[in-house]
């Protein structure tokens, strides 16, 4: 039986952690990058040129949502966008040299924030957290965990 008080508390704590992390990020973000924008730059740096549809799936976003991020990153000169000449519906993204600089800075910042957030949490507790999130995703039908 699920204790609804505890579930409400867990849900509230989850929202608070997320909100606080985003707030901390936004206060010091390089080039005023949102966290999703920084994650997109990181993925492009790590994986190289990507199709919008593939990148959207990997970032758990809709292609339309990703297109909005692309517009802002392209305006800042952080990504390059290409159309496939063979299939005009396919759009490819690549990180620019300026985007690479922003990516490195944002990765350093994210690592600092994660270290701050995880202070006092043991490796065993992190393994438990990993197992819990993995189980939650499997329970919700996610196969690629």
XYZ file of C-alpha atoms in Angstrom:
145
model
C 0.000 0.000 0.000
C 1.281 3.443 -0.898
C 1.444 6.031 1.850
C 0.078 9.114 0.067
C 1.616 11.501 2.593
C 5.081 10.149 1.849
C 4.452 10.201 -1.907
C 3.357 13.834 -1.717
C 6.446 14.645 0.315
C 8.738 12.850 -2.146
C 7.078 14.630 -5.067
C 7.442 18.017 -3.321
C 11.104 17.333 -2.500
C 11.793 16.310 -6.095
C 10.248 19.556 -7.374
C 12.202 21.607 -4.818
C 15.539 20.015 -5.764
C 14.849 20.583 -9.452
C 13.733 24.181 -8.901
C 16.737 24.986 -6.706
C 19.197 23.431 -9.174
C 17.685 25.433 -12.055
C 17.775 28.599 -9.949
C 21.444 28.061 -9.060
C 22.228 27.340 -12.710
C 20.419 30.424 -14.003
C 22.254 32.672 -11.535
C 25.684 31.809 -12.977
C 25.036 30.323 -16.421
C 27.597 31.192 -19.082
C 26.090 33.266 -21.912
C 22.681 33.008 -20.214
C 22.300 29.438 -21.425
C 19.344 27.514 -20.098
C 20.106 24.057 -18.751
C 18.416 22.380 -21.770
C 20.539 24.529 -24.102
C 23.698 23.533 -22.227
C 22.658 19.867 -22.375
C 22.123 20.172 -26.116
C 25.569 21.705 -26.629
C 27.090 18.935 -24.508
C 25.395 16.262 -26.614
C 26.524 17.870 -29.882
C 30.079 18.126 -28.565
C 30.065 14.533 -27.345
C 28.284 12.911 -30.303
C 29.087 15.229 -33.220
C 26.659 16.272 -35.954
C 23.110 15.112 -35.180
C 19.735 15.147 -36.904
C 17.209 17.288 -35.016
C 14.801 14.365 -34.653
C 17.498 12.049 -33.234
C 18.828 14.680 -30.855
C 15.321 15.522 -29.638
C 14.713 11.874 -28.784
C 18.027 11.553 -26.941
C 17.297 14.716 -24.934
C 13.712 13.569 -24.185
C 12.210 16.525 -26.049
C 9.878 17.003 -28.972
C 11.440 18.069 -32.280
C 9.390 21.293 -32.033
C 10.740 22.033 -28.564
C 14.265 21.356 -29.732
C 13.769 23.670 -32.714
C 13.034 26.533 -30.290
C 16.301 25.814 -28.477
C 18.099 25.692 -31.820
C 16.761 29.095 -32.816
C 18.218 30.699 -29.678
C 21.538 28.852 -29.908
C 21.884 29.711 -33.587
C 21.198 33.401 -32.821
C 24.063 33.288 -30.300
C 26.351 31.641 -32.868
C 26.715 28.470 -30.775
C 25.396 25.949 -33.300
C 25.268 25.522 -37.061
C 22.155 24.188 -38.791
C 22.196 22.330 -42.130
C 19.472 20.917 -44.351
C 20.019 17.555 -46.004
C 20.027 18.234 -49.743
C 18.726 14.718 -50.400
C 15.854 15.053 -47.908
C 14.917 18.683 -47.214
C 12.868 17.569 -44.187
C 16.013 16.449 -42.368
C 17.910 19.124 -40.452
C 21.364 18.535 -39.001
C 22.997 20.369 -36.110
C 26.652 20.921 -35.328
C 28.342 22.757 -32.482
C 30.276 25.881 -33.556
C 33.700 26.886 -32.180
C 31.960 29.445 -29.935
C 29.511 26.730 -28.902
C 32.407 24.508 -27.906
C 33.752 27.234 -25.618
C 30.311 27.699 -24.055
C 29.991 23.916 -23.706
C 33.268 23.612 -21.810
C 32.302 26.485 -19.478
C 28.807 25.108 -18.871
C 30.126 21.588 -18.186
C 32.509 22.975 -15.568
C 29.661 24.894 -13.968
C 27.330 21.903 -14.010
C 30.017 19.741 -12.380
C 30.467 22.346 -9.636
C 26.723 22.503 -8.986
C 26.401 18.717 -8.909
C 29.336 18.446 -6.503
C 27.698 21.053 -4.256
C 24.374 19.227 -4.400
C 25.936 15.845 -3.595
C 28.052 16.984 -0.628
C 27.632 14.591 2.263
C 25.996 11.887 0.144
C 27.864 8.602 0.190
C 28.675 6.440 -2.824
C 26.309 3.812 -1.415
C 23.472 6.360 -1.242
C 24.145 7.379 -4.848
C 23.977 3.734 -5.919
C 20.615 3.438 -4.149
C 19.373 6.594 -5.891
C 20.520 5.198 -9.243
C 18.698 1.937 -8.568
C 15.520 3.757 -7.512
C 15.409 5.923 -10.634
C 16.168 2.915 -12.831
C 13.324 0.958 -11.224
C 10.916 3.901 -11.558
C 11.668 4.183 -15.270
C 11.280 0.421 -15.808
C 7.965 0.497 -13.920
C 6.828 3.218 -16.316
C 7.721 1.068 -19.325
C 11.064 2.611 -20.269
C 13.157 -0.065 -21.947
C 16.371 1.889 -22.552
C 17.540 2.277 -18.972
